[in-house]
PDB file of C-alpha atoms in Angstrom:
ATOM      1  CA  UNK A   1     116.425  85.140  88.102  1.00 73.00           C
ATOM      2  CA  UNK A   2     116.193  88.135  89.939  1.00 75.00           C
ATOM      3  CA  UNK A   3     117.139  92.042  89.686  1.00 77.00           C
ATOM      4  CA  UNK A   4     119.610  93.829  91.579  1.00 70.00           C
ATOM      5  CA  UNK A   5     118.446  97.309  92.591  1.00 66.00           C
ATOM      6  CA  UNK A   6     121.567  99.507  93.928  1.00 52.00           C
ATOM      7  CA  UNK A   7     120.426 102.632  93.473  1.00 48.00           C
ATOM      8  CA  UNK A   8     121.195 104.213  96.703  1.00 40.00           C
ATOM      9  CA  UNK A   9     124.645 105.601  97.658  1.00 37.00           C
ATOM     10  CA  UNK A  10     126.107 106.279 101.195  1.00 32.00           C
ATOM     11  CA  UNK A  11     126.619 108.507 103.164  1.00 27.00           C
ATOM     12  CA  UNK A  12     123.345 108.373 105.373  1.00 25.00           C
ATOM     13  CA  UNK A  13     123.683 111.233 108.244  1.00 25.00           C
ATOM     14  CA  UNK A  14     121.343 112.621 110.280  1.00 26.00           C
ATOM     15  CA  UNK A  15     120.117 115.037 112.546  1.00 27.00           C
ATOM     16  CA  UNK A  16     120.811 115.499 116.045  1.00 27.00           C
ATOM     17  CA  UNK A  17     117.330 116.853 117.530  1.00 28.00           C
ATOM     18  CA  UNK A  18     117.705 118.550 121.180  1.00 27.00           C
ATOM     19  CA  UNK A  19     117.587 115.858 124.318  1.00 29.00           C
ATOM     20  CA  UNK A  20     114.163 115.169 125.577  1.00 28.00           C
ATOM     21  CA  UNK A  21     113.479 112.863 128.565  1.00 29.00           C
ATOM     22  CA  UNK A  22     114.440 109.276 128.311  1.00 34.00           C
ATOM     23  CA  UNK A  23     111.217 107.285 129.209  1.00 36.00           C
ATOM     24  CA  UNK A  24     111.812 103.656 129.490  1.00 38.00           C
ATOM     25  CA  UNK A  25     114.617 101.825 131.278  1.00 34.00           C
ATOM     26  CA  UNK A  26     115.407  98.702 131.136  1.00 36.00           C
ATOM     27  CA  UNK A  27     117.782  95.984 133.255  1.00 38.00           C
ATOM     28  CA  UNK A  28     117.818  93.285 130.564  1.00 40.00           C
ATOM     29  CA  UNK A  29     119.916  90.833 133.207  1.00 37.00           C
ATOM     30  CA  UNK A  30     116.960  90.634 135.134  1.00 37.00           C
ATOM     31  CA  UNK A  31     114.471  91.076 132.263  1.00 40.00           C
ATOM     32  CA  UNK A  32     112.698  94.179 134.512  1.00 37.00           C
ATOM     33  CA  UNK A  33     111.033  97.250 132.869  1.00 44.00           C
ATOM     34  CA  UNK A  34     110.810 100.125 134.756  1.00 41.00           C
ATOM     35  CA  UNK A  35     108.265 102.085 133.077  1.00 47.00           C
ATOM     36  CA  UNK A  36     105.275 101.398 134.753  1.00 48.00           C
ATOM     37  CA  UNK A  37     104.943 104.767 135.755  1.00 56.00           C
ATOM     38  CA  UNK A  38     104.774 106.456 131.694  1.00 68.00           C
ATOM     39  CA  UNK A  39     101.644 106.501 129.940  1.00 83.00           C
ATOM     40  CA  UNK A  40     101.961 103.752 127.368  1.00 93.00           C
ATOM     41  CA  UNK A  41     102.029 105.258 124.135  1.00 95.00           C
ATOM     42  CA  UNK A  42      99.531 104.085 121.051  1.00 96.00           C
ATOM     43  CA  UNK A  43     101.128 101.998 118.550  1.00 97.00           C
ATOM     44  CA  UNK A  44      98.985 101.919 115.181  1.00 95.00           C
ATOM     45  CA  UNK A  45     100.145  98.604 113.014  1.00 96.00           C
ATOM     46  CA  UNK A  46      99.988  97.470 109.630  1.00 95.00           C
ATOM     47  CA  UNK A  47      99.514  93.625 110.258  1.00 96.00           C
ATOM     48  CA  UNK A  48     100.343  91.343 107.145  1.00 96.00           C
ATOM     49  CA  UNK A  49     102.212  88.926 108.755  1.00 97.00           C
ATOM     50  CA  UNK A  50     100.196  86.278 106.533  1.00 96.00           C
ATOM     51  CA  UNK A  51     100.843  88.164 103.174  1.00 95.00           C
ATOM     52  CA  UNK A  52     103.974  88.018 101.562  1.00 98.00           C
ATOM     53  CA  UNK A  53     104.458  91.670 100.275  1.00 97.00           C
ATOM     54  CA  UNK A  54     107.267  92.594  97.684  1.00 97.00           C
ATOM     55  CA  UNK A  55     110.696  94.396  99.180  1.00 98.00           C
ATOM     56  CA  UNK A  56     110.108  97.294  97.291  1.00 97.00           C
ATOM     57  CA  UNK A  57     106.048  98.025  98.077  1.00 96.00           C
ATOM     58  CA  UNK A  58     106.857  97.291 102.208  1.00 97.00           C
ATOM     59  CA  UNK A  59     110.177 100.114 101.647  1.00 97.00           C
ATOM     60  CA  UNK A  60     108.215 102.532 100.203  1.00 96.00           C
ATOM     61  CA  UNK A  61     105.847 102.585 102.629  1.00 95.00           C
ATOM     62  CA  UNK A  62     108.404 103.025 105.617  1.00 97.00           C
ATOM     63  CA  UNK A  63     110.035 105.831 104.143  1.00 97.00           C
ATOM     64  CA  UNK A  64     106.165 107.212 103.473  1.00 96.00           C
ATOM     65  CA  UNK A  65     105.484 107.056 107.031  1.00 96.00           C
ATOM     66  CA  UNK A  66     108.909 108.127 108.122  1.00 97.00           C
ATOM     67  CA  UNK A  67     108.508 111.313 105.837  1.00 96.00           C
ATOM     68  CA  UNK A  68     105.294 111.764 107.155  1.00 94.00           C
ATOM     69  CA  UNK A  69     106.201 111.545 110.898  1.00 95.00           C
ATOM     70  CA  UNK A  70     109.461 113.934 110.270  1.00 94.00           C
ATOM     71  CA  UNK A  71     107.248 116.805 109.238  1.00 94.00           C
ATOM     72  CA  UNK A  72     105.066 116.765 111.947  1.00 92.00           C
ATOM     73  CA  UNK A  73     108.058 116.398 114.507  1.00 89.00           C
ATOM     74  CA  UNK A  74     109.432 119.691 112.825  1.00 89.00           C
ATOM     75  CA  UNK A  75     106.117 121.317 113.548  1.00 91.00           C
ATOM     76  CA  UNK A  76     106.235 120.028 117.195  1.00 88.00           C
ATOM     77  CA  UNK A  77     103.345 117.349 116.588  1.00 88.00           C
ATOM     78  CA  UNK A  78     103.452 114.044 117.791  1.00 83.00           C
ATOM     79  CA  UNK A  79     102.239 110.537 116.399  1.00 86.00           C
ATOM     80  CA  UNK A  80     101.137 107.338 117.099  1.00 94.00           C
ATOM     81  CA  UNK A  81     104.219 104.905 116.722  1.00 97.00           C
ATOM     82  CA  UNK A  82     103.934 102.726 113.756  1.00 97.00           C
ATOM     83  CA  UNK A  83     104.871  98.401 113.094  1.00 98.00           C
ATOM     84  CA  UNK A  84     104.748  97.007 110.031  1.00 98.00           C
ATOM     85  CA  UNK A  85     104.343  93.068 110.242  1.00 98.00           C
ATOM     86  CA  UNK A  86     104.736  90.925 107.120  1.00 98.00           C
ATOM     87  CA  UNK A  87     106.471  88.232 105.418  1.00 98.00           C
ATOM     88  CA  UNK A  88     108.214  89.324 101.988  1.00 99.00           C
ATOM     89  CA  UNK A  89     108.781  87.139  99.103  1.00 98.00           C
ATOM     90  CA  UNK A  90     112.458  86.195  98.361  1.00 98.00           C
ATOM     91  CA  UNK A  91     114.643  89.157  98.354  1.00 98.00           C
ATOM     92  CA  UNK A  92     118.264  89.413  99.477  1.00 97.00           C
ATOM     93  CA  UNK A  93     119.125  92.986 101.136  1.00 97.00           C
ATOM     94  CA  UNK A  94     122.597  94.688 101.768  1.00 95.00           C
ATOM     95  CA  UNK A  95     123.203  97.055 104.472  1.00 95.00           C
ATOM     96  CA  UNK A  96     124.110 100.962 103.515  1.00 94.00           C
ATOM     97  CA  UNK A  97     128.035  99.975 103.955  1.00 91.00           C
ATOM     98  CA  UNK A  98     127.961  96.321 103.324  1.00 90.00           C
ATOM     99  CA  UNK A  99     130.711  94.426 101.072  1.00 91.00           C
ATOM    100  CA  UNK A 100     129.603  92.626  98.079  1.00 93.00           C
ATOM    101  CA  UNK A 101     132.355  89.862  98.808  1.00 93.00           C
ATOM    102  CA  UNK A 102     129.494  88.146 101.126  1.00 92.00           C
ATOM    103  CA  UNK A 103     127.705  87.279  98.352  1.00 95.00           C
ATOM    104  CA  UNK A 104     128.176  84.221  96.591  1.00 94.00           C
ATOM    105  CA  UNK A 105     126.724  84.902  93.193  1.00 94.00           C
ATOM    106  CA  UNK A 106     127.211  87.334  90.173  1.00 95.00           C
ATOM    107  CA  UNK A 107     126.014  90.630  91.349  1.00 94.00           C
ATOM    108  CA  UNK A 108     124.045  91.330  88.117  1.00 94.00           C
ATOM    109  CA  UNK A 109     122.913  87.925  87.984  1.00 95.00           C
ATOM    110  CA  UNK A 110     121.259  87.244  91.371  1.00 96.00           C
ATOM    111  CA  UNK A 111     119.139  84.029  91.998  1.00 96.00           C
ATOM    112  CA  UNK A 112     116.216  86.535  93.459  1.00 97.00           C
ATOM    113  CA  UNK A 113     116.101  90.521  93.591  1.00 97.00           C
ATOM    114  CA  UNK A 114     118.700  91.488  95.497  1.00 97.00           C
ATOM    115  CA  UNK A 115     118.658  95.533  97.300  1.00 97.00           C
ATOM    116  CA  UNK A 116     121.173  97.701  98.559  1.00 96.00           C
ATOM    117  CA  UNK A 117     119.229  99.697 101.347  1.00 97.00           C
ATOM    118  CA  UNK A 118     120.218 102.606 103.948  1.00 97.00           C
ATOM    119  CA  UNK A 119     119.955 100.291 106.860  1.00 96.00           C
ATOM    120  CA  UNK A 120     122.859  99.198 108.675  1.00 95.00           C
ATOM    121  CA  UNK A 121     124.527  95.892 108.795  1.00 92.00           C
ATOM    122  CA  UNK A 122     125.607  93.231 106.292  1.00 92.00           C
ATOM    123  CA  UNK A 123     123.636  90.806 104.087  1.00 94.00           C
ATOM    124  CA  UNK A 124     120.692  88.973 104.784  1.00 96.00           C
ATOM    125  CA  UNK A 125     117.883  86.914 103.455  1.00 98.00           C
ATOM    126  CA  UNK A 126     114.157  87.124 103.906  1.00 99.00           C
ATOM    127  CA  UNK A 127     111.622  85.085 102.574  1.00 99.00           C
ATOM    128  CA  UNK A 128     108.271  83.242 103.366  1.00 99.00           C
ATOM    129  CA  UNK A 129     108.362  81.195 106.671  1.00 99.00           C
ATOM    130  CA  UNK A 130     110.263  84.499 108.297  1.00 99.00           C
ATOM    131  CA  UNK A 131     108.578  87.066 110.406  1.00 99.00           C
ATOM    132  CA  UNK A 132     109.608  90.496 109.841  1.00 99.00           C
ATOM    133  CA  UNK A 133     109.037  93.394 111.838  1.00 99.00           C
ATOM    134  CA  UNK A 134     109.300  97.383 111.203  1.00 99.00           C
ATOM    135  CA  UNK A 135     109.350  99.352 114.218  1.00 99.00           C
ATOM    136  CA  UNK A 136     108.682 103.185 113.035  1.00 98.00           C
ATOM    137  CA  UNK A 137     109.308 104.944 115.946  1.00 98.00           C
ATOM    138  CA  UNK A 138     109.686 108.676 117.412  1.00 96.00           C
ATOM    139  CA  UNK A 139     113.083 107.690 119.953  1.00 97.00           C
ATOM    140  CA  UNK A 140     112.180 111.245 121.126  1.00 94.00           C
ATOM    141  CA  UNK A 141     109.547 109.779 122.992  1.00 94.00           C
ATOM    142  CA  UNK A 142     111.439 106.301 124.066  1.00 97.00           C
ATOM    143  CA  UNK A 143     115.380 106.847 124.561  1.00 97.00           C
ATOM    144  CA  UNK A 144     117.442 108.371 122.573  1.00 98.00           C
ATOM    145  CA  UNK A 145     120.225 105.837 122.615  1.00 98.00           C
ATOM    146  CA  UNK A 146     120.748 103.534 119.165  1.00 98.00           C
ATOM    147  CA  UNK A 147     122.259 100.834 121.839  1.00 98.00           C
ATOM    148  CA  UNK A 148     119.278 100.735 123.652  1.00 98.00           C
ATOM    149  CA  UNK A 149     116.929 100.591 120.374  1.00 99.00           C
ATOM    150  CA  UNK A 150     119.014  97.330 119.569  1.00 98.00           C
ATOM    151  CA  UNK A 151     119.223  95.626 122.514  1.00 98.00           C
ATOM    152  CA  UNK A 152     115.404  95.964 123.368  1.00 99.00           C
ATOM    153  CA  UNK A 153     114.496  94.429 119.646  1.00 99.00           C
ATOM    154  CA  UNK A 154     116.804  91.734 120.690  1.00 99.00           C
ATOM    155  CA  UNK A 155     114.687  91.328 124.064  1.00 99.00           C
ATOM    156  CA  UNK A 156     111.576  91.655 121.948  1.00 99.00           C
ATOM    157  CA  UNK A 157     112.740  87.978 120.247  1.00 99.00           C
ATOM    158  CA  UNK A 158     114.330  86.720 123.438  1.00 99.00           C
ATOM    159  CA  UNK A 159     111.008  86.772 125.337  1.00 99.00           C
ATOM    160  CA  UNK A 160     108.918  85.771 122.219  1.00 99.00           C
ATOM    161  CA  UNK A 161     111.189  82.598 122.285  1.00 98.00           C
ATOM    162  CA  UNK A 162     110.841  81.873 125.646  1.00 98.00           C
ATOM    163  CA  UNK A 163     107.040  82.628 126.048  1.00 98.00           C
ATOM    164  CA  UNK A 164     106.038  80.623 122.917  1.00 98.00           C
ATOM    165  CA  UNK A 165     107.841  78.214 122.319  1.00 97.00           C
ATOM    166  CA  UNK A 166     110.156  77.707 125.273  1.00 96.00           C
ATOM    167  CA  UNK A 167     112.977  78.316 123.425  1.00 98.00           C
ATOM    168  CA  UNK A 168     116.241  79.622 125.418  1.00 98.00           C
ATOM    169  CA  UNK A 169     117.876  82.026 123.276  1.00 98.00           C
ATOM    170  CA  UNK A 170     120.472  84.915 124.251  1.00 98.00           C
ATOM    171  CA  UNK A 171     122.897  87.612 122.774  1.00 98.00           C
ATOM    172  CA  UNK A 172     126.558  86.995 121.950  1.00 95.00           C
ATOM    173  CA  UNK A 173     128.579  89.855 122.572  1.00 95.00           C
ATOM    174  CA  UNK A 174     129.779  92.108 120.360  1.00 93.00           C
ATOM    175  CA  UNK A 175     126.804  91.065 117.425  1.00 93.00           C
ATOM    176  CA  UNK A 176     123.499  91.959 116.734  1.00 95.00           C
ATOM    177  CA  UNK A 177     120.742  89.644 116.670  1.00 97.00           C
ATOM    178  CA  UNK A 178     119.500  86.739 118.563  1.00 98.00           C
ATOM    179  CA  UNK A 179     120.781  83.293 118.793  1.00 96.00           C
ATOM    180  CA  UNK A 180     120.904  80.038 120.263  1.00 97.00           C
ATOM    181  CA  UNK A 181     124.040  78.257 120.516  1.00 95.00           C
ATOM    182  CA  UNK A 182     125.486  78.742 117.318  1.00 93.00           C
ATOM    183  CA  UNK A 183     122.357  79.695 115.318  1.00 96.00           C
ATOM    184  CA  UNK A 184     121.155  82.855 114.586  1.00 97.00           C
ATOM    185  CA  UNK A 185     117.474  83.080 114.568  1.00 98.00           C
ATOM    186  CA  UNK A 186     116.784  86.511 114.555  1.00 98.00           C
ATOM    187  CA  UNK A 187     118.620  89.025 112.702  1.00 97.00           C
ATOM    188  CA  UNK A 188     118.686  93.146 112.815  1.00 98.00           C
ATOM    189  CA  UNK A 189     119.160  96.229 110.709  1.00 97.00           C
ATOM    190  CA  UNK A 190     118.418  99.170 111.356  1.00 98.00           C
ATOM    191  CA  UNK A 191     118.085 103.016 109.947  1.00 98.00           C
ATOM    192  CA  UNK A 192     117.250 106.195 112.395  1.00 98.00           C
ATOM    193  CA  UNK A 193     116.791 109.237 111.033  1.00 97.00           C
ATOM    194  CA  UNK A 194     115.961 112.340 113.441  1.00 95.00           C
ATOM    195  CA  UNK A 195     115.561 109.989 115.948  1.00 96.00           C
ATOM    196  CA  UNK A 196     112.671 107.893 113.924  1.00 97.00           C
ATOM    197  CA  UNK A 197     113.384 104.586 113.319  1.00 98.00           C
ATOM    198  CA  UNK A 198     112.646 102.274 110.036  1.00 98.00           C
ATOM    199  CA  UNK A 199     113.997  98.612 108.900  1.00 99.00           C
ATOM    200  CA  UNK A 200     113.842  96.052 111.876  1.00 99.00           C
ATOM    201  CA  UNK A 201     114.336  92.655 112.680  1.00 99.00           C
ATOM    202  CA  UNK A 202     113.318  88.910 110.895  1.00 99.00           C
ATOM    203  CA  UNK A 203     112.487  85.771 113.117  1.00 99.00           C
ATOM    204  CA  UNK A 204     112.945  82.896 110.904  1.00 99.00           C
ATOM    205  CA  UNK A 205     110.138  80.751 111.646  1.00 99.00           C
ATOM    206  CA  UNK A 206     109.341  78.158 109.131  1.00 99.00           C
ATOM    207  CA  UNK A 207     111.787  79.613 106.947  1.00 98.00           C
ATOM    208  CA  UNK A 208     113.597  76.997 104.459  1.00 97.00           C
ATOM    209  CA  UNK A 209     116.929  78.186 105.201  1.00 96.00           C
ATOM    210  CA  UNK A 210     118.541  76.755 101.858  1.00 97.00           C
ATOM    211  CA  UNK A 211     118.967  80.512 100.571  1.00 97.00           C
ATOM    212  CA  UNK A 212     121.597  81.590 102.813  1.00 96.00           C
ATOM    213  CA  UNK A 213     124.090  79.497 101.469  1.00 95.00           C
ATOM    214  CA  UNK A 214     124.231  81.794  98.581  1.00 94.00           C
ATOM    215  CA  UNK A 215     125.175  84.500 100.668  1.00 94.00           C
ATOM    216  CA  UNK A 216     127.760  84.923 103.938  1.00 90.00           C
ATOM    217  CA  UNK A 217     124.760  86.283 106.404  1.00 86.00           C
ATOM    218  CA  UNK A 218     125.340  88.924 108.059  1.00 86.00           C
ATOM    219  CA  UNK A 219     129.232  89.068 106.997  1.00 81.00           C
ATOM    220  CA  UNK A 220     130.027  86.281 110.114  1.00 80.00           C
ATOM    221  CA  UNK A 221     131.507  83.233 108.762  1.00 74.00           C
ATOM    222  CA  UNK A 222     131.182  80.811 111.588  1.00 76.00           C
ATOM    223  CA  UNK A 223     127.664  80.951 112.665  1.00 85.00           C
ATOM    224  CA  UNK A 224     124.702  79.120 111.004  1.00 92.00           C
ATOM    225  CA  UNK A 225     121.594  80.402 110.617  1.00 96.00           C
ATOM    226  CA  UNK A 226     118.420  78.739 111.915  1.00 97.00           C
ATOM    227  CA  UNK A 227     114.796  78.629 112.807  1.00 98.00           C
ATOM    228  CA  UNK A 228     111.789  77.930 115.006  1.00 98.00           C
ATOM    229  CA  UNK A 229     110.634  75.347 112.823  1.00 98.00           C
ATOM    230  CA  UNK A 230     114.090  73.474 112.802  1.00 97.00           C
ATOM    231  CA  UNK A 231     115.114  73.631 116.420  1.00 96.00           C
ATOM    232  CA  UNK A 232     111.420  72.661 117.427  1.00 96.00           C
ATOM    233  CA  UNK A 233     112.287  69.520 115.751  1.00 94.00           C
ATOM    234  CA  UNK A 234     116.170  68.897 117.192  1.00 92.00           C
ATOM    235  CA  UNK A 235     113.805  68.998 120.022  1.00 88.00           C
ATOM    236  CA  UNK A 236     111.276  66.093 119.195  1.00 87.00           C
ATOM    237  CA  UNK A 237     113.852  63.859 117.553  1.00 84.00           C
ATOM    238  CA  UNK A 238     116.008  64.142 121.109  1.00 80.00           C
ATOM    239  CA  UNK A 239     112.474  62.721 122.692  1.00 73.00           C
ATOM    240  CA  UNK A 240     112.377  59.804 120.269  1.00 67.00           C
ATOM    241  CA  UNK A 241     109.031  59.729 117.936  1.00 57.00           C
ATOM    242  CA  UNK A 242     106.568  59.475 120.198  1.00 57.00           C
ATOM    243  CA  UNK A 243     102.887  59.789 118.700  1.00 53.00           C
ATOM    244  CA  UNK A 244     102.060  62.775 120.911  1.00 59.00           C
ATOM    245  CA  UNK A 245     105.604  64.354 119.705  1.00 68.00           C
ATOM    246  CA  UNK A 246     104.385  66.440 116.579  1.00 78.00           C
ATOM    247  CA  UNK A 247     104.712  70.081 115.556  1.00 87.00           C
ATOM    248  CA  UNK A 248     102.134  72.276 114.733  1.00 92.00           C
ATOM    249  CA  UNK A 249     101.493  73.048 110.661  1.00 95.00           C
ATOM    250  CA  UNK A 250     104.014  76.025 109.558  1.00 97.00           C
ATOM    251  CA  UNK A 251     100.487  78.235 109.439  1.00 97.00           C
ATOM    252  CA  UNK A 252     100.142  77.770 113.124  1.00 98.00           C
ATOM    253  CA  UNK A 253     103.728  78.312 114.177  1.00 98.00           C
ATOM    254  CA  UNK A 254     104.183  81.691 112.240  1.00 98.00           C
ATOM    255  CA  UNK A 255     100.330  82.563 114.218  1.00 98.00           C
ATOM    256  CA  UNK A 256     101.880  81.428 117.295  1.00 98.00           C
ATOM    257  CA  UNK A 257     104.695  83.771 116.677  1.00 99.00           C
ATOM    258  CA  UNK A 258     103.487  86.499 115.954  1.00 98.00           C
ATOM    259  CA  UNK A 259     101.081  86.688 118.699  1.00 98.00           C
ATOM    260  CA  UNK A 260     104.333  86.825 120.874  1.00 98.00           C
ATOM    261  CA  UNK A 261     106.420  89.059 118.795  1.00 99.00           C
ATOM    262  CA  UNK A 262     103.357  91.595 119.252  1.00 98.00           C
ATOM    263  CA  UNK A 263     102.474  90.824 122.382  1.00 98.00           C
ATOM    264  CA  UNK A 264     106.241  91.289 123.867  1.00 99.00           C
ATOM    265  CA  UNK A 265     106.988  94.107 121.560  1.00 99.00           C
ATOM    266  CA  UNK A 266     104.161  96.058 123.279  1.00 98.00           C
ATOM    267  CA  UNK A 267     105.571  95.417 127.076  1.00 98.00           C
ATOM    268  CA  UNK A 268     109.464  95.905 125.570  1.00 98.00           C
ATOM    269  CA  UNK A 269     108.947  99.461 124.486  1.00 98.00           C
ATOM    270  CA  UNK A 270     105.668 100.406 126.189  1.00 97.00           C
ATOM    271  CA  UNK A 271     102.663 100.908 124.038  1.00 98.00           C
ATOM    272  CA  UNK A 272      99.666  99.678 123.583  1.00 97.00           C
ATOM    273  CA  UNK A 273      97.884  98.680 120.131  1.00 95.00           C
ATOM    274  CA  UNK A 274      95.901 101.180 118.313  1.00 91.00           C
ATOM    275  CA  UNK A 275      94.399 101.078 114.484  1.00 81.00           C
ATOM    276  CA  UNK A 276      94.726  97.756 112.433  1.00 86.00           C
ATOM    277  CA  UNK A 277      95.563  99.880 109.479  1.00 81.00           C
ATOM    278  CA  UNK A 278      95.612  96.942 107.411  1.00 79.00           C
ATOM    279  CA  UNK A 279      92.543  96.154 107.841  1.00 72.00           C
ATOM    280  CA  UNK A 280      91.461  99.410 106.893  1.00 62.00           C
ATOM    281  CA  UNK A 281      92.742  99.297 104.033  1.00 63.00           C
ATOM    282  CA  UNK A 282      95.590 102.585 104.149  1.00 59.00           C
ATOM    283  CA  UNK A 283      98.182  99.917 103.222  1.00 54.00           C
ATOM    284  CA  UNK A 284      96.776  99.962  99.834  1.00 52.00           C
ATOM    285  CA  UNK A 285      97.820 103.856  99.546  1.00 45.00           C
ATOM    286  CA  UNK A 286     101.153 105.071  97.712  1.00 42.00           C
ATOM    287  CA  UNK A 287     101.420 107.212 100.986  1.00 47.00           C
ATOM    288  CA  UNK A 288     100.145 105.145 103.956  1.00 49.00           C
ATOM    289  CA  UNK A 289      98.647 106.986 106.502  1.00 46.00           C
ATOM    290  CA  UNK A 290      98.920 107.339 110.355  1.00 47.00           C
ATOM    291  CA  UNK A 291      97.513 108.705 112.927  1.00 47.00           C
ATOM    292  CA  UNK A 292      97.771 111.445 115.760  1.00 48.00           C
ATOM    293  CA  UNK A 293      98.650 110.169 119.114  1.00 46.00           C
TER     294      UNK A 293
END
């Protein structure tokens, strides 16, 4: 069984920094960026999209770099954005403000660890087979507007999709996330404080989707949740079983993924990649490191 770990408490203000230039722009209808003309900032990452890393180890080290980031802003000094990549093992997380009645299990009995985090939004589930990104990011430097931070992670999955896989997925107003017909594939949560941003977004790839029956994702109790994996074979089974209608193994599909998660994250929000900090080894560190811009 697993642990439930509620030790934070609302509420989670923060700062209002003074308005800087808004840099990117985007006209999601027609899927245009406008931002040719900024110099593309450098985007270190901490790539362990084929590890499964523990909820708590992958927290710490966004509030490590967020901390880190937050006193340099205050001194004026700028940094390389950050993005985590990684799978966790299973874990259940609540949003900051998020009811307990969307769970369908005995709080201090939970069938894996179970967190109550600062980010925003309702339950979820994450697990192996699901890609999760954390975007730590100066806004400053990007726009300032928490609409615009959601909507382009949203456009960061829609294009993945589409370029990967072929996959036709969309928004449905008034929710976060990313969907296709009735399934949501991609959920969000966010935290910004002083205009840096931590938590992210999950893709569920190969993910065995069994888990969030326990739980009412996201608080919406009329959607499903799906995956990659699962509507790649809706697909083949609508073909009939041909021999030449097979799916990759679930290795290959979470490789294939990722490559387009990174790839379109970089032309969503204008960087380009810098230090593989994993492979460095700073991950390792209590207080993971970045770097100067």
């Amino acid at each position: 069984m697993g642990q439930s770990h509620f030790e934070l408490e609302p509420p989670y203000f923060t700062q209002t920094p003074s308005k800087l230039p808004a840099k990117n722009h985007f006209c999601f209808a027609n899927s245009i960026v406008s931002a040719s003309h900024i110099p593309r900032r450098r985007c270190d990452i901490y790539d362990l999209h084929k590890e499964l890393v523990p909820y708590a180890e992958a927290w710490s080290w966004q509030n490590a770099i967020v901390e880190e980031k937050k006193a340099l802003s205050e001194k004026n000094e700028d940094l390389a954005d950050s993005l985590i990549v990684l799978q966790h093992h299973p874990v259940y997380t609540l949003g900051a403000g998020s009811s307990e009645g969307f769970l369908n299990f005995d709080v201090k009995n939970p069938p894996v660890d179970l967190y109550r985090t600062e980010r925003g939004g309702e339950v979820t589930y994450h697990g192996p087979g699901q890609l999760v990104m954390y975007p730590i990011i100066n806004l400053r430097y990007h726009e300032m507007d928490l609409h615009w931070y959601l909507r382009s992670l949203e456009e960061v999955v829609i294009r993945a999709l589409s370029s990967a896989f072929a996959i036709e997925a969309s928004r449905i107003e008034g929710l976060t996330g990313v969907w296709v017909g009735n399934q949501k594939l991609a959920a969000i949560g966010i935290k910004v404080s002083r205009w840096i941003t931590y938590h992210g977004l999950a893709l569920n790839v190969t993910t065995d989707t069994t888990p969030f029956q326990h739980i009412v994702p996201c608080g919406i109790w009329d959607r499903q949740v799906g995956s990659v994996k699962g509507l790649l074979n809706e697909k083949i089974m609508s073909k009939g079983c041909r021999e030449d209608n097979h799916l990759p193994d679930d290795q290959e599909l979470i490789d294939i993924a990722h490559k387009s998660l990174i790839t379109e994250f970089c032309e969503v929000f204008q960087v380009d990649l810098g230090i593989n900090l994993y492979d460095e080894g700073v991950w390792k560190t209590s207080s993971p490191a970045t770097s100067k811009s």
